Amino acid sequence: MSPRVCPSCGSSDVDVDQARGDAVCMGCGTVLEDNIIVSEVQFVESGGGGSSAVGQFVSSESENRIPAFGESHIAGIGRASRAQTLQKARLHINTLGHQLKMNQHCLDTAFNFYRMALSKHLTNGRKCGHVIAACLYLVCRTEGTPHMLLDLSDLLQVNVYVLGKTFLVLARELCINAPAIDPCLYIPRFAQLLEFGEKNHDVAMTAMRLVQRMKRDWMHTGRRPSGLCGAALLVAARMHDFCRTVKEIVSVVKVCESTLRKRLNEFENTPTSELTIEEFMRVDLDQECDPPCYTDGLKKKKIKQLEVELKKKMEDVEDEIHDYEDEIDAELESVRPKLRGVYAAYTKQEDVDVKDDVLSTSSKVSDEGDEEAEEELQAVAKHFGKELGDITLEALLKLEKKRTEEEEEEEEEEEEGGVPRRKGPTLESILGRMPTASTLGLSETISNCIGHEKENDGAADSGELDLSGIDDSEIELYLLDDREIRVKTALWMAENSDYLKEQREKEVKIAKEKELGIYKEKKPRGPSRKRAPIRASTADEAIGKMLEQKKISSKINYDVLKDLNIKPGASPARAVESPKKEPSAAKLTGRNRHPARAPLSLSTPLSTLGKRLQPFITGQPNKKLAVEQVGSSHPLPVPAGDPAIAVLVESGPVVYDEAADEEEEEEEDPCMSAMEMMGSNDYGCDGEYED
Amino acid sequence: MDSSNGALDIVITNVVSTFTTLCPLNLRTIALKGFNVIHRRGAGRVQMKMRKHNVTASIWSSGKIMCAGATSEDESKRGARRVARSLQKLGFNVRFSAFRIVNVLAVCYMPFAVHLIDFTKNNFPNASYEPELHPAATYRITNFKATVQVFATGSITIIAPNVKNVVKGAEKVYPLLFQCKKSLRK
């Protein structure tokens, strides 16, 4: 405090007494201040006799929000939102961390990461669960704990790649270089799970040696470390006379069987696999292998080369076959002169059909709705001596692609077989050639396109379509004519009939509701549920049945409610109430559509309701105002939910909290008078859909 | 395409481009009249495959069209124009505007294998390698936009908005890969 000067005598000797709250000048005795405001902590006696300090806690992180005099009551405790976020995050981190059995130091580090992420605005647009998981995983990586991203995703039930993305972004933004995963880290953890008993350490050591060997053989780059561990553990276990099956290892290590087998095969290819167990423990081979993907690549190259050579040979043989086929064609045609005229007519149309089938991808020949096409094909088939069934789409496609080696060989054999069998290949060759043949004049257009296509750079961006270089005639082939359109329409309708039906129903429903005047946009309505009126002889029964129909709130102790001995006056009111509630009843939103179920008795076990419905039954969405009104015995209708079992209610909200929270929270109507409620039938619907 | 560093070939495998016809399109008409179209109702679009240039076009009802599958920028443009032309023939008043190449994907094979872990360490923070997620290390170039995925076998895929960037990216990444190369026995 700067020395004060007495205004009357100018002396700077001022005595400030905190206890009495006075400031007195020592020179002239003037009292300068009376009742000084002190900044000591004061205590006040509270109601129960204890004393509490006067004042509010202002957080050091509350950043600019100094509660002014008037607004101190608005924020409640006065905590800033940032502090709340951090507190929530800390809670989640601790929960997750304890599930993963991480120590407190790691959790603190994770919290620090989270704070950094928060300050860099990395939590924007991301689920906070994901960010927290990413922070935790970052800590795992930097500390080197044997936790996998898979573990985290298991806990959170989130796709591991989504988590991975978040993690990568976090690591990049925070400039944290997470060291690469060493498979050796996971071995002790998996060994523990595989229960090797006393020899745990030995097996783990052997497995580690194996993994190190694998690393030197370049088996670990680009692979999941858990796969390597699994393979190593399997071998180590066998080496120490434990018979762990592949399945056990798979369940622990979380890779699939084929991966394990692949790793084992790769290891088999390395020279180390030739050593005996003792040798392996003693000796370390110097040479390192190439990575198995590289050797695989080389193998593939070789195979390709072989294929190319084979193909060449096949082509030679093909030419021969073509000659044969031509001869056979000529002969056949000369044998059946009548067919030619008919053949020509049929072939033309069959061309189109074939093209249709082959090129339009949404058709199945078996579903061909158009009778004409089928008839034609049948006629063609008959003439060619084959069943219609044989001319399936697959067969046609196969025929198109029939220039594979195997089929060539088959044909070759067939050729040598005999004349009657040559019908097969002949047909195939004819049909196979059709789409590409020049019967449609395609070859000319194709050569035109290939020959004369000009390049046109810098097309005018004014929006005009520059047509140079585009061959119109070829494009016209892409368009169907009327008959084809009909065929395709029929096919498409057939395939999408379900969807179209749904659409039509929807429209009808909407139209109906529009007439009734209750149609509301955007929300698809579920079927309305009619429920039997509650007939109860005692108040208890009435309560029980009503509770079944209503959605359950977490704020009510139902056991106590059941035991309430309600006056008879109230119960007829309820009984009257409940019939009125039925029409309103459980109109479920489109989201939770359930078949209408008979109200369950209180003793129906939850399990019989089936898994899917349990969350809806035990965790009830309408937490806010729902059955508080019941408690206060206001005749307020509540949009009814699924039949609930009062007995199990108390466990419900605890377990299925999240599920319930996710459902729509429906706002309750303010107090409605009994008259209104009894008077209008539609009340419940409105109540349910007001959000 | 271009070869950088002597004998390396960069092969462009995919070029993705978009353009817009300035008029709305009736997907049902296209689906029923077009020859080579698949109507994907779930995604709200129609897929049309062009044979000549091997371009697959996804057509939305707003008039936006995305063409994928071409092997060069020019081809992509030509394929796109063919799509527009065929739509025109179907009766829509189609104009070809705002053609833009979105993505070029190219592959390149290095003659040596790469040690991914060293590569990641040397090039942090541009490089990230997460074996649990993807077998390749991803290297992002920031001054011009390009992403390079490096596999342990030494093959790399480069994704960039145009071919120039692809070449630039390959050339930039080559010395980094060379540093971390693995000497092979064979």
JSON list of N, CA, C and O in Angstrom, two decimals, chain A residues 512-546:
[
{"chain": "A", "resi": 512, "resn": "LYS", "atom": "N", "xyz": [-54.24, -39.12, -46.75]},
{"chain": "A", "resi": 512, "resn": "LYS", "atom": "CA", "xyz": [-55.31, -39.33, -45.77]},
{"chain": "A", "resi": 512, "resn": "LYS", "atom": "C", "xyz": [-55.18, -38.38, -44.59]},
{"chain": "A", "resi": 512, "resn": "LYS", "atom": "O", "xyz": [-56.14, -37.78, -44.14]},
{"chain": "A", "resi": 513, "resn": "GLU", "atom": "N", "xyz": [-53.97, -38.29, -44.12]},
{"chain": "A", "resi": 513, "resn": "GLU", "atom": "CA", "xyz": [-53.79, -37.46, -42.93]},
{"chain": "A", "resi": 513, "resn": "GLU", "atom": "C", "xyz": [-54.01, -36.00, -43.23]},
{"chain": "A", "resi": 513, "resn": "GLU", "atom": "O", "xyz": [-54.46, -35.24, -42.39]},
{"chain": "A", "resi": 514, "resn": "LYS", "atom": "N", "xyz": [-53.69, -35.65, -44.45]},
{"chain": "A", "resi": 514, "resn": "LYS", "atom": "CA", "xyz": [-53.95, -34.26, -44.82]},
{"chain": "A", "resi": 514, "resn": "LYS", "atom": "C", "xyz": [-55.44, -33.98, -44.73]},
{"chain": "A", "resi": 514, "resn": "LYS", "atom": "O", "xyz": [-55.86, -32.92, -44.29]},
{"chain": "A", "resi": 515, "resn": "GLU", "atom": "N", "xyz": [-56.23, -34.96, -45.16]},
{"chain": "A", "resi": 515, "resn": "GLU", "atom": "CA", "xyz": [-57.67, -34.74, -45.08]},
{"chain": "A", "resi": 515, "resn": "GLU", "atom": "C", "xyz": [-58.11, -34.56, -43.64]},
{"chain": "A", "resi": 515, "resn": "GLU", "atom": "O", "xyz": [-58.91, -33.72, -43.32]},
{"chain": "A", "resi": 516, "resn": "LEU", "atom": "N", "xyz": [-57.56, -35.41, -42.83]},
{"chain": "A", "resi": 516, "resn": "LEU", "atom": "CA", "xyz": [-57.97, -35.34, -41.43]},
{"chain": "A", "resi": 516, "resn": "LEU", "atom": "C", "xyz": [-57.43, -34.09, -40.76]},
{"chain": "A", "resi": 516, "resn": "LEU", "atom": "O", "xyz": [-57.81, -33.77, -39.65]},
{"chain": "A", "resi": 517, "resn": "GLY", "atom": "N", "xyz": [-56.54, -33.44, -41.44]},
{"chain": "A", "resi": 517, "resn": "GLY", "atom": "CA", "xyz": [-56.06, -32.18, -40.90]},
{"chain": "A", "resi": 517, "resn": "GLY", "atom": "C", "xyz": [-55.02, -32.33, -39.80]},
{"chain": "A", "resi": 517, "resn": "GLY", "atom": "O", "xyz": [-54.66, -31.40, -39.13]},
{"chain": "A", "resi": 518, "resn": "ILE", "atom": "N", "xyz": [-54.60, -33.51, -39.59]},
{"chain": "A", "resi": 518, "resn": "ILE", "atom": "CA", "xyz": [-53.60, -33.66, -38.54]},
{"chain": "A", "resi": 518, "resn": "ILE", "atom": "C", "xyz": [-52.25, -34.00, -39.11]},
{"chain": "A", "resi": 518, "resn": "ILE", "atom": "O", "xyz": [-51.34, -34.36, -38.40]},
{"chain": "A", "resi": 519, "resn": "TYR", "atom": "N", "xyz": [-52.12, -33.85, -40.41]},
{"chain": "A", "resi": 519, "resn": "TYR", "atom": "CA", "xyz": [-50.85, -34.23, -41.01]},
{"chain": "A", "resi": 519, "resn": "TYR", "atom": "C", "xyz": [-49.78, -33.21, -40.64]},
{"chain": "A", "resi": 519, "resn": "TYR", "atom": "O", "xyz": [-49.97, -32.03, -40.79]},
{"chain": "A", "resi": 520, "resn": "LYS", "atom": "N", "xyz": [-48.69, -33.71, -40.15]},
{"chain": "A", "resi": 520, "resn": "LYS", "atom": "CA", "xyz": [-47.58, -32.80, -39.86]},
{"chain": "A", "resi": 520, "resn": "LYS", "atom": "C", "xyz": [-46.42, -33.17, -40.73]},
{"chain": "A", "resi": 520, "resn": "LYS", "atom": "O", "xyz": [-46.13, -34.33, -40.93]},
{"chain": "A", "resi": 521, "resn": "GLU", "atom": "N", "xyz": [-45.72, -32.19, -41.19]},
{"chain": "A", "resi": 521, "resn": "GLU", "atom": "CA", "xyz": [-44.63, -32.46, -42.11]},
{"chain": "A", "resi": 521, "resn": "GLU", "atom": "C", "xyz": [-43.49, -33.18, -41.41]},
{"chain": "A", "resi": 521, "resn": "GLU", "atom": "O", "xyz": [-43.31, -33.08, -40.23]},
{"chain": "A", "resi": 522, "resn": "LYS", "atom": "N", "xyz": [-42.78, -33.87, -42.17]},
{"chain": "A", "resi": 522, "resn": "LYS", "atom": "CA", "xyz": [-41.47, -34.41, -41.78]},
{"chain": "A", "resi": 522, "resn": "LYS", "atom": "C", "xyz": [-41.50, -35.63, -40.86]},
{"chain": "A", "resi": 522, "resn": "LYS", "atom": "O", "xyz": [-40.53, -36.33, -40.77]},
{"chain": "A", "resi": 523, "resn": "LYS", "atom": "N", "xyz": [-42.59, -35.83, -40.15]},
{"chain": "A", "resi": 523, "resn": "LYS", "atom": "CA", "xyz": [-42.46, -36.97, -39.25]},
{"chain": "A", "resi": 523, "resn": "LYS", "atom": "C", "xyz": [-43.30, -38.13, -39.74]},
{"chain": "A", "resi": 523, "resn": "LYS", "atom": "O", "xyz": [-44.51, -38.03, -39.81]},
{"chain": "A", "resi": 524, "resn": "PRO", "atom": "N", "xyz": [-42.67, -39.22, -40.06]},
{"chain": "A", "resi": 524, "resn": "PRO", "atom": "CA", "xyz": [-43.46, -40.37, -40.45]},
{"chain": "A", "resi": 524, "resn": "PRO", "atom": "C", "xyz": [-44.15, -40.95, -39.22]},
{"chain": "A", "resi": 524, "resn": "PRO", "atom": "O", "xyz": [-43.55, -41.05, -38.16]},
{"chain": "A", "resi": 525, "resn": "ARG", "atom": "N", "xyz": [-45.41, -41.28, -39.37]},
{"chain": "A", "resi": 525, "resn": "ARG", "atom": "CA", "xyz": [-46.14, -41.73, -38.20]},
{"chain": "A", "resi": 525, "resn": "ARG", "atom": "C", "xyz": [-46.14, -43.23, -38.12]},
{"chain": "A", "resi": 525, "resn": "ARG", "atom": "O", "xyz": [-46.22, -43.90, -39.12]},
{"chain": "A", "resi": 526, "resn": "GLY", "atom": "N", "xyz": [-46.08, -43.69, -36.93]},
{"chain": "A", "resi": 526, "resn": "GLY", "atom": "CA", "xyz": [-46.20, -45.12, -36.74]},
{"chain": "A", "resi": 526, "resn": "GLY", "atom": "C", "xyz": [-47.67, -45.48, -36.63]},
{"chain": "A", "resi": 526, "resn": "GLY", "atom": "O", "xyz": [-48.53, -44.61, -36.50]},
{"chain": "A", "resi": 527, "resn": "PRO", "atom": "N", "xyz": [-47.97, -46.75, -36.67]},
{"chain": "A", "resi": 527, "resn": "PRO", "atom": "CA", "xyz": [-49.37, -47.15, -36.53]},
{"chain": "A", "resi": 527, "resn": "PRO", "atom": "C", "xyz": [-49.87, -46.82, -35.13]},
{"chain": "A", "resi": 527, "resn": "PRO", "atom": "O", "xyz": [-49.13, -46.99, -34.16]},
{"chain": "A", "resi": 528, "resn": "SER", "atom": "N", "xyz": [-51.06, -46.35, -35.06]},
{"chain": "A", "resi": 528, "resn": "SER", "atom": "CA", "xyz": [-51.56, -45.98, -33.74]},
{"chain": "A", "resi": 528, "resn": "SER", "atom": "C", "xyz": [-51.97, -47.23, -33.00]},
{"chain": "A", "resi": 528, "resn": "SER", "atom": "O", "xyz": [-52.45, -48.21, -33.58]},
{"chain": "A", "resi": 529, "resn": "ARG", "atom": "N", "xyz": [-51.75, -47.21, -31.73]},
{"chain": "A", "resi": 529, "resn": "ARG", "atom": "CA", "xyz": [-52.02, -48.38, -30.92]},
{"chain": "A", "resi": 529, "resn": "ARG", "atom": "C", "xyz": [-53.28, -48.20, -30.12]},
{"chain": "A", "resi": 529, "resn": "ARG", "atom": "O", "xyz": [-53.41, -47.24, -29.39]},
{"chain": "A", "resi": 530, "resn": "LYS", "atom": "N", "xyz": [-54.14, -49.17, -30.25]},
{"chain": "A", "resi": 530, "resn": "LYS", "atom": "CA", "xyz": [-55.34, -49.14, -29.42]},
{"chain": "A", "resi": 530, "resn": "LYS", "atom": "C", "xyz": [-55.09, -50.02, -28.22]},
{"chain": "A", "resi": 530, "resn": "LYS", "atom": "O", "xyz": [-54.58, -51.12, -28.37]},
{"chain": "A", "resi": 531, "resn": "ARG", "atom": "N", "xyz": [-55.44, -49.53, -27.08]},
{"chain": "A", "resi": 531, "resn": "ARG", "atom": "CA", "xyz": [-55.25, -50.39, -25.92]},
{"chain": "A", "resi": 531, "resn": "ARG", "atom": "C", "xyz": [-56.56, -50.60, -25.21]},
{"chain": "A", "resi": 531, "resn": "ARG", "atom": "O", "xyz": [-57.43, -49.73, -25.18]},
{"chain": "A", "resi": 532, "resn": "ALA", "atom": "N", "xyz": [-56.64, -51.73, -24.56]},
{"chain": "A", "resi": 532, "resn": "ALA", "atom": "CA", "xyz": [-57.87, -52.03, -23.83]},
{"chain": "A", "resi": 532, "resn": "ALA", "atom": "C", "xyz": [-57.98, -51.08, -22.65]},
{"chain": "A", "resi": 532, "resn": "ALA", "atom": "O", "xyz": [-56.98, -50.70, -22.05]},
{"chain": "A", "resi": 533, "resn": "PRO", "atom": "N", "xyz": [-59.19, -50.70, -22.32]},
{"chain": "A", "resi": 533, "resn": "PRO", "atom": "CA", "xyz": [-59.37, -49.82, -21.17]},
{"chain": "A", "resi": 533, "resn": "PRO", "atom": "C", "xyz": [-58.96, -50.55, -19.91]},
{"chain": "A", "resi": 533, "resn": "PRO", "atom": "O", "xyz": [-59.14, -51.76, -19.78]},
{"chain": "A", "resi": 534, "resn": "ILE", "atom": "N", "xyz": [-58.43, -49.78, -19.01]},
{"chain": "A", "resi": 534, "resn": "ILE", "atom": "CA", "xyz": [-57.96, -50.40, -17.77]},
{"chain": "A", "resi": 534, "resn": "ILE", "atom": "C", "xyz": [-59.16, -50.65, -16.88]},
{"chain": "A", "resi": 534, "resn": "ILE", "atom": "O", "xyz": [-59.89, -49.74, -16.52]},
{"chain": "A", "resi": 535, "resn": "ARG", "atom": "N", "xyz": [-59.34, -51.91, -16.56]},
{"chain": "A", "resi": 535, "resn": "ARG", "atom": "CA", "xyz": [-60.42, -52.21, -15.62]},
{"chain": "A", "resi": 535, "resn": "ARG", "atom": "C", "xyz": [-59.77, -52.75, -14.36]},
{"chain": "A", "resi": 535, "resn": "ARG", "atom": "O", "xyz": [-59.13, -53.80, -14.39]},
{"chain": "A", "resi": 536, "resn": "ALA", "atom": "N", "xyz": [-59.91, -51.99, -13.32]},
{"chain": "A", "resi": 536, "resn": "ALA", "atom": "CA", "xyz": [-59.27, -52.43, -12.08]},
{"chain": "A", "resi": 536, "resn": "ALA", "atom": "C", "xyz": [-60.26, -52.37, -10.96]},
{"chain": "A", "resi": 536, "resn": "ALA", "atom": "O", "xyz": [-61.12, -51.50, -10.89]},
{"chain": "A", "resi": 537, "resn": "SER", "atom": "N", "xyz": [-60.13, -53.33, -10.09]},
{"chain": "A", "resi": 537, "resn": "SER", "atom": "CA", "xyz": [-61.07, -53.34, -8.97]},
{"chain": "A", "resi": 537, "resn": "SER", "atom": "C", "xyz": [-60.51, -52.59, -7.78]},
{"chain": "A", "resi": 537, "resn": "SER", "atom": "O", "xyz": [-61.24, -52.01, -7.00]},
{"chain": "A", "resi": 538, "resn": "THR", "atom": "N", "xyz": [-59.21, -52.62, -7.66]},
{"chain": "A", "resi": 538, "resn": "THR", "atom": "CA", "xyz": [-58.62, -51.88, -6.55]},
{"chain": "A", "resi": 538, "resn": "THR", "atom": "C", "xyz": [-57.69, -50.82, -7.09]},
{"chain": "A", "resi": 538, "resn": "THR", "atom": "O", "xyz": [-57.28, -50.84, -8.25]},
{"chain": "A", "resi": 539, "resn": "ALA", "atom": "N", "xyz": [-57.39, -49.91, -6.20]},
{"chain": "A", "resi": 539, "resn": "ALA", "atom": "CA", "xyz": [-56.49, -48.82, -6.59]},
{"chain": "A", "resi": 539, "resn": "ALA", "atom": "C", "xyz": [-55.13, -49.37, -6.99]},
{"chain": "A", "resi": 539, "resn": "ALA", "atom": "O", "xyz": [-54.50, -48.91, -7.95]},
{"chain": "A", "resi": 540, "resn": "ASP", "atom": "N", "xyz": [-54.70, -50.38, -6.26]},
{"chain": "A", "resi": 540, "resn": "ASP", "atom": "CA", "xyz": [-53.39, -50.95, -6.58]},
{"chain": "A", "resi": 540, "resn": "ASP", "atom": "C", "xyz": [-53.35, -51.47, -7.99]},
{"chain": "A", "resi": 540, "resn": "ASP", "atom": "O", "xyz": [-52.41, -51.21, -8.75]},
{"chain": "A", "resi": 541, "resn": "GLU", "atom": "N", "xyz": [-54.36, -52.22, -8.35]},
{"chain": "A", "resi": 541, "resn": "GLU", "atom": "CA", "xyz": [-54.39, -52.75, -9.71]},
{"chain": "A", "resi": 541, "resn": "GLU", "atom": "C", "xyz": [-54.36, -51.64, -10.73]},
{"chain": "A", "resi": 541, "resn": "GLU", "atom": "O", "xyz": [-53.65, -51.70, -11.74]},
{"chain": "A", "resi": 542, "resn": "ALA", "atom": "N", "xyz": [-55.18, -50.64, -10.43]},
{"chain": "A", "resi": 542, "resn": "ALA", "atom": "CA", "xyz": [-55.23, -49.53, -11.40]},
{"chain": "A", "resi": 542, "resn": "ALA", "atom": "C", "xyz": [-53.86, -48.91, -11.57]},
{"chain": "A", "resi": 542, "resn": "ALA", "atom": "O", "xyz": [-53.42, -48.64, -12.69]},
{"chain": "A", "resi": 543, "resn": "ILE", "atom": "N", "xyz": [-53.21, -48.70, -10.45]},
{"chain": "A", "resi": 543, "resn": "ILE", "atom": "CA", "xyz": [-51.88, -48.10, -10.53]},
{"chain": "A", "resi": 543, "resn": "ILE", "atom": "C", "xyz": [-50.96, -48.99, -11.33]},
{"chain": "A", "resi": 543, "resn": "ILE", "atom": "O", "xyz": [-50.26, -48.54, -12.25]},
{"chain": "A", "resi": 544, "resn": "GLY", "atom": "N", "xyz": [-51.03, -50.27, -10.98]},
{"chain": "A", "resi": 544, "resn": "GLY", "atom": "CA", "xyz": [-50.13, -51.18, -11.67]},
{"chain": "A", "resi": 544, "resn": "GLY", "atom": "C", "xyz": [-50.36, -51.14, -13.17]},
{"chain": "A", "resi": 544, "resn": "GLY", "atom": "O", "xyz": [-49.42, -51.01, -13.96]},
{"chain": "A", "resi": 545, "resn": "LYS", "atom": "N", "xyz": [-51.61, -51.23, -13.58]},
{"chain": "A", "resi": 545, "resn": "LYS", "atom": "CA", "xyz": [-51.86, -51.26, -15.02]},
{"chain": "A", "resi": 545, "resn": "LYS", "atom": "C", "xyz": [-51.50, -49.95, -15.67]},
{"chain": "A", "resi": 545, "resn": "LYS", "atom": "O", "xyz": [-50.98, -49.90, -16.79]},
{"chain": "A", "resi": 546, "resn": "MET", "atom": "N", "xyz": [-51.80, -48.88, -14.99]},
{"chain": "A", "resi": 546, "resn": "MET", "atom": "CA", "xyz": [-51.47, -47.60, -15.57]},
{"chain": "A", "resi": 546, "resn": "MET", "atom": "C", "xyz": [-49.97, -47.44, -15.72]},
{"chain": "A", "resi": 546, "resn": "MET", "atom": "O", "xyz": [-49.47, -46.92, -16.70]}
]
